[in-house]
Coordinates of C-alpha atoms and ligand atoms in Angstrom, one line a residue:
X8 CA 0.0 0.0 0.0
X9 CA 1.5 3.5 -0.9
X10 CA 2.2 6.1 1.5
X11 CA -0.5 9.0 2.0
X12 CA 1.5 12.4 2.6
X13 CA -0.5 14.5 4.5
X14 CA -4.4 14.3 6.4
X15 CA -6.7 14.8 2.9
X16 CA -10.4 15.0 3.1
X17 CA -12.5 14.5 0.5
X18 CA -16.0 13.9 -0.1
X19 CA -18.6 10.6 -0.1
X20 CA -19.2 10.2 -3.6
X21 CA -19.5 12.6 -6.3
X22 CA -19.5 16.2 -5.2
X23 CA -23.2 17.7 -5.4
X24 CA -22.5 20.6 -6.9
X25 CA -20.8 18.4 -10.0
X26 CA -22.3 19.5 -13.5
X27 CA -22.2 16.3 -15.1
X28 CA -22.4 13.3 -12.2
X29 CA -20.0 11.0 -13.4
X30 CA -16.8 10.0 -11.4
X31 CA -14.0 11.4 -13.6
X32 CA -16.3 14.8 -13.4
X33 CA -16.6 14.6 -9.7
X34 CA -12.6 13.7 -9.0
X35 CA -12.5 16.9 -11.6
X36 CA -14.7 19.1 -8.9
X37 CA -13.1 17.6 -6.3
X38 CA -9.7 19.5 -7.2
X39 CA -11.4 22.4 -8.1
X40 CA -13.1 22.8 -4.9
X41 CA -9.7 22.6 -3.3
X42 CA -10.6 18.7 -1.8
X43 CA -7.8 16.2 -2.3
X44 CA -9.5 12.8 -1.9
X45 CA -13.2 11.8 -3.1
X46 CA -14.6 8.2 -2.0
X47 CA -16.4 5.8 -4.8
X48 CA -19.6 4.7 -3.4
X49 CA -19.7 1.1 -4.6
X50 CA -22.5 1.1 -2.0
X51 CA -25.0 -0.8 -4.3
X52 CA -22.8 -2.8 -5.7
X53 CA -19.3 -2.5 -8.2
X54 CA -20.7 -0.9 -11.1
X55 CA -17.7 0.8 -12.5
X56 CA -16.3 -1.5 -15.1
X57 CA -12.4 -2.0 -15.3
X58 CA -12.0 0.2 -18.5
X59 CA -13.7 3.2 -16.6
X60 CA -11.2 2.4 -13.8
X61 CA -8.6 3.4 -16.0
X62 CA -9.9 6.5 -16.8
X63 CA -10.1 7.3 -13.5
X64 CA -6.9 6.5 -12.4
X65 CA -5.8 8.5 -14.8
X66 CA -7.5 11.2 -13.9
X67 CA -7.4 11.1 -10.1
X68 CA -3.5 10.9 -10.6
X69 CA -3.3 13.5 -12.7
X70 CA -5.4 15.6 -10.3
X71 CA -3.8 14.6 -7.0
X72 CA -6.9 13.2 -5.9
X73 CA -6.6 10.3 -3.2
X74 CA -9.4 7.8 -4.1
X75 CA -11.0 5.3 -1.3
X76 CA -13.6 3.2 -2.1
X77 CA -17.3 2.2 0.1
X78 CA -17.9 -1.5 -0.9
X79 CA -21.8 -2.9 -1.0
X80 CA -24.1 -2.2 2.0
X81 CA -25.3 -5.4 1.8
X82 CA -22.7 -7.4 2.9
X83 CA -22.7 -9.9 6.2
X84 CA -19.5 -11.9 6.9
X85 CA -21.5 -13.8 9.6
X86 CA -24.5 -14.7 7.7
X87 CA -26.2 -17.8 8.5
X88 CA -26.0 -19.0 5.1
X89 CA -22.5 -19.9 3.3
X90 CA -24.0 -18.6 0.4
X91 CA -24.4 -15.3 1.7
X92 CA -21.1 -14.9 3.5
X93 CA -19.7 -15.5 0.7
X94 CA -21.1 -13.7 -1.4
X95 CA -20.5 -10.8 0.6
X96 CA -17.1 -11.9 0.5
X97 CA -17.2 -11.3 -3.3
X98 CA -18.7 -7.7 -3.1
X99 CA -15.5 -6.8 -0.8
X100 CA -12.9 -8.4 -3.4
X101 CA -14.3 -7.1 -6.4
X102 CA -14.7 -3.3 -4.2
X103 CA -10.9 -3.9 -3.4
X104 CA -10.4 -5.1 -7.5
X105 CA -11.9 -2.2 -8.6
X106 CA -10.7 0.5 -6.3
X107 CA -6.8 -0.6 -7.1
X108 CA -7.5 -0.6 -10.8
X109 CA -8.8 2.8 -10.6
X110 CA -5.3 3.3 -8.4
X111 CA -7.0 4.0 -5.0
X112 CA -5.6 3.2 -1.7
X113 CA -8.1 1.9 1.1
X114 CA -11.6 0.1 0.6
X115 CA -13.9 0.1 3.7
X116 CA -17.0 -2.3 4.4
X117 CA -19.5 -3.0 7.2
X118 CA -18.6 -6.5 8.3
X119 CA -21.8 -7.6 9.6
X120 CA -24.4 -8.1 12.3
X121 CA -24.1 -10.1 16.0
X122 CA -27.6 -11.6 14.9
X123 CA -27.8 -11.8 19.2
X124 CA -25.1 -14.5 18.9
X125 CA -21.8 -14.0 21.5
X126 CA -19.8 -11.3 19.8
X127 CA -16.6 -13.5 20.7
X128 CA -18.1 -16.0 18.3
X129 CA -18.9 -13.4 15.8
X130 CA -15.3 -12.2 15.6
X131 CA -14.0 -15.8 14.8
X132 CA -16.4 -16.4 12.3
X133 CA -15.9 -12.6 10.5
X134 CA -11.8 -13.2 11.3
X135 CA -12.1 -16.2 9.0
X136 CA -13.8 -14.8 6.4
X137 CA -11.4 -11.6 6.2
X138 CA -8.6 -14.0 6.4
X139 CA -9.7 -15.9 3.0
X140 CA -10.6 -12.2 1.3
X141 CA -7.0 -11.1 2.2
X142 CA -5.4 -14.1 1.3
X143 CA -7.6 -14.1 -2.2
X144 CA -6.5 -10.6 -2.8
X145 CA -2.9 -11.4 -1.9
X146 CA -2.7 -14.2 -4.8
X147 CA -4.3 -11.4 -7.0
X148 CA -1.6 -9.2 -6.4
X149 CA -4.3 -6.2 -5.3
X150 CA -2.6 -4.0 -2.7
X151 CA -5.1 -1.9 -0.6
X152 CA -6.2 -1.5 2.9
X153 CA -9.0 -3.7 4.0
X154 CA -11.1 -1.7 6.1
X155 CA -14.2 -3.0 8.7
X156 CA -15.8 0.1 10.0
X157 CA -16.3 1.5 13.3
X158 CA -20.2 0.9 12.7
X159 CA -23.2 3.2 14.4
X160 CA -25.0 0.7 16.1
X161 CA -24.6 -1.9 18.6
X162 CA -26.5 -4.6 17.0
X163 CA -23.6 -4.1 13.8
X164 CA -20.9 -5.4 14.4
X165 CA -17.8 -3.1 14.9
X166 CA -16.7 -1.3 17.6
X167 CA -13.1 0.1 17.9
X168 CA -12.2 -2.9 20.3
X169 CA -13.1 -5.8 17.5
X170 CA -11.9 -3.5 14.5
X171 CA -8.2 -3.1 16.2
X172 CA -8.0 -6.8 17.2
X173 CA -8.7 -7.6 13.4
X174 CA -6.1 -5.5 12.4
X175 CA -3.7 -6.9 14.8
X176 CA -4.3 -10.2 13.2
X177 CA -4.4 -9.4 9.8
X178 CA -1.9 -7.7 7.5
X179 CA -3.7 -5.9 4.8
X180 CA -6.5 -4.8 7.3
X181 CA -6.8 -1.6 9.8
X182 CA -10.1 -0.3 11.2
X183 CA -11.8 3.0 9.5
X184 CA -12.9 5.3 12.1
X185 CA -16.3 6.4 11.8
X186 CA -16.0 9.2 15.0
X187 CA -19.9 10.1 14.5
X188 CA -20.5 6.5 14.5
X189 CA -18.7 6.2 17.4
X190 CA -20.6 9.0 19.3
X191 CA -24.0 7.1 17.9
X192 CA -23.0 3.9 19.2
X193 CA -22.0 4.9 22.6
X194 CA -25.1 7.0 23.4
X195 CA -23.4 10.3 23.3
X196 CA -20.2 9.3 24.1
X197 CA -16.7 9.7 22.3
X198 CA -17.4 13.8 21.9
X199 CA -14.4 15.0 23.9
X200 CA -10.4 15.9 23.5
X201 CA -10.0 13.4 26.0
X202 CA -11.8 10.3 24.6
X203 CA -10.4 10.9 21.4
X204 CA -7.3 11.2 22.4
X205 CA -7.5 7.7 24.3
X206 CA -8.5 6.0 20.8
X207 CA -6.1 7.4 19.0
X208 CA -3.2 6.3 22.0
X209 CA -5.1 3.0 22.1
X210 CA -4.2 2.5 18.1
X211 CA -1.0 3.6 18.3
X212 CA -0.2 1.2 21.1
X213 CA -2.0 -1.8 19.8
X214 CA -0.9 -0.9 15.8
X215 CA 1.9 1.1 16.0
X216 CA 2.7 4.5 14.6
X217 CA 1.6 2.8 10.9
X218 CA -1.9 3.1 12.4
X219 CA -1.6 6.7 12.7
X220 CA 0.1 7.5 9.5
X221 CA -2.6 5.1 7.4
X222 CA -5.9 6.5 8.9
X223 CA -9.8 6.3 7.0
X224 CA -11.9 8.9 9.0
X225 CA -15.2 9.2 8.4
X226 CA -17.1 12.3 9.6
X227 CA -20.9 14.1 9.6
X228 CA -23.2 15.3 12.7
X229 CA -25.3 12.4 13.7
X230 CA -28.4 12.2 15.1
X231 CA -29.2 8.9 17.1
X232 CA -31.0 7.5 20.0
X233 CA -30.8 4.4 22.5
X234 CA -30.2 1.8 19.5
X235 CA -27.5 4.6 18.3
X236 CA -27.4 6.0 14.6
X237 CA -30.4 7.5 13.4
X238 CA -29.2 10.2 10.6
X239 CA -26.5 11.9 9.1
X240 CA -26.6 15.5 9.7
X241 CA -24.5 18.5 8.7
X242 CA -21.8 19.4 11.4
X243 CA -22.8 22.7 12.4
X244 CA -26.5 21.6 13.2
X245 CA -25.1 18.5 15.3
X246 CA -23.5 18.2 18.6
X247 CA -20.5 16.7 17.5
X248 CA -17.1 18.9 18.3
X249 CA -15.7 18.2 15.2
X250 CA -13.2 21.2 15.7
X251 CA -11.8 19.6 18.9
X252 CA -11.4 16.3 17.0
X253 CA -9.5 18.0 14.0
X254 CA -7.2 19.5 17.0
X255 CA -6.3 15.8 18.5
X256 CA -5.6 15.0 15.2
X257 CA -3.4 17.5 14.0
X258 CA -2.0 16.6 17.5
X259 CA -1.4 13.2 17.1
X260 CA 0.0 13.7 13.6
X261 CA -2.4 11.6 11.9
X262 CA -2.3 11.1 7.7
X263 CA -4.3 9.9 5.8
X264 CA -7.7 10.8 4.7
X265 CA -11.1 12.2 6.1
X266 CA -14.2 11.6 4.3
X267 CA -17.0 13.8 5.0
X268 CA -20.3 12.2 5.0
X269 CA -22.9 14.7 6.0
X270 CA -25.9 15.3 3.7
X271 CA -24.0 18.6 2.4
X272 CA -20.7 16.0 1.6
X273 CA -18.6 18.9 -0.2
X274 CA -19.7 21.8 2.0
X275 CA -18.3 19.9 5.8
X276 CA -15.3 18.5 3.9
X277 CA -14.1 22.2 2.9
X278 CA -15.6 23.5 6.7
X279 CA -13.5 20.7 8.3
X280 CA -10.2 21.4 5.6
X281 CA -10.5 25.3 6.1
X282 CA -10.4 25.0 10.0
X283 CA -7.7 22.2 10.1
X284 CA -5.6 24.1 8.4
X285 CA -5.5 27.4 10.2
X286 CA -4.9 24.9 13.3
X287 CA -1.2 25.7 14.6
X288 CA 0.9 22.6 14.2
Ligands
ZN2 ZN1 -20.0 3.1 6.0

């Protein structure tokens, strides 16, 4: 996996205020907006076909725009059926396939549900599965990062605890860090310079500095309840203090990219840019 220079951020999908919405137009918008990473939404399924991933390679290189990739929603590594965990094995290869032809760097996923089964169980069976995808995309020779989500509610499974010790285990996998999901899914929680700072320490000790320097952030307000995520919602009409967080991680040093996923993608991604950058290093 290459190196990532600096902390991008870039958008969820196409930008909205893209003329034409087509990918190599939105990477396009993307620079011109003053954004340096964008995020293929692959989130009903891979429908970019390999010669378009040219293309866009071409032009996200050519543009200095870091591409990431959202594989299919509907995927469960701890499905009841074979079928179906495999199958959703096969939406996160061809994701990863795709992404790396189109010269992108880190492909993230939701790994699944508990289905009320012991999570320790759950973790085996999803550990198994990721360890067949990364060994599949090994013998492929695809190089990205494998990325389970920190997910936004507690009936997903995904919190930073399982997502770190699958990265521990695995080489082509580290977690993608969802910090509204992670407010959602802790009931409120996960909103301070304190706790952020204790994930980000608990990542560096458990991963190392790599970790750090290799992050997928996702960010939006949130709006949520008891069972935790209910809606995206634009950062200044949340409760999220998004500017604190960009402070721990200028602090910690963290590169890599942030994807902004409120409803007004390119609008947060710029808010969040703008104030990172007048942040004092
Ligand atoms: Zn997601």
């Amino acid at each position: 996996m290459f190196k990532v220079d600096r902390l991008r951020f870039g958008t969820a999908g196409i930008p909205l205020s893209t003329e034409k919405r087509s990918t190599v137009d939105g990477i396009k918008r993307v620079r011109e907006l003053g954004l340096d990473a964008m995020e293929l939404e692959f989130v009903r399924g891979v429908n970019m076909k390999p010669e378009l991933a040219k293309k866009v390679r071409y032009v996200a290189k050519k543009h200095d725009v870091l591409l990431t990739a959202h594989a299919p929603y509907y995927i469960n590594l701890n499905a009841a059926e074979k079928a179906k965990v495999e199958a959703s094995k096969n939406r996160i290869i061809q994701s990863a396939e795709r992404l790396y032809q189109a010269g992108g760097w880190s492909v993230v996923f939701h790994a699944g549900y508990y289905l009320k089964q012991p999570p320790e169980s759950v973790y085996q069976r999803i550990l198994e599965a990721l360890r067949d995808i990364e060994k599949r995309l090994m013998d492929k020779g695809i190089k990205v990062w494998i990325r389970p989500e920190l997910t936004g509610k507690p009936t997903q499974f995904g919190d930073l605890k399982e997502i770190v010790k699958l990265s521990e285990e695995l080489e082509m996998v580290l977690p993608t860090i969802d910090f509204a999901h992670a407010h959602a899914r802790n009931k409120g929680k996960c909103n301070s310079v304190e706790e952020w700072r204790e994930m980000l320490a608990f990542m560096e000790d458990r991963l190392g500095r790599e970790a750090l320097d290799n992050m997928h952030i996702h960010m939006s307000g949130i709006d949520y309840t008891d069972k935790g995520e209910k809606r995206h919602l634009p950062l200044q009409e949340s409760d999220m203090k998004w500017e604190d967080l960009l402070r721990v991680l200028k602090e910690f040093r963290v590169k890599g990219v942030v994807i902004s996923e409120s409803p007004n993608i390119e609008d947060d991604a710029l808010l969040m840019k703008k104030k990172y950058e007048e942040i004092g290093a």
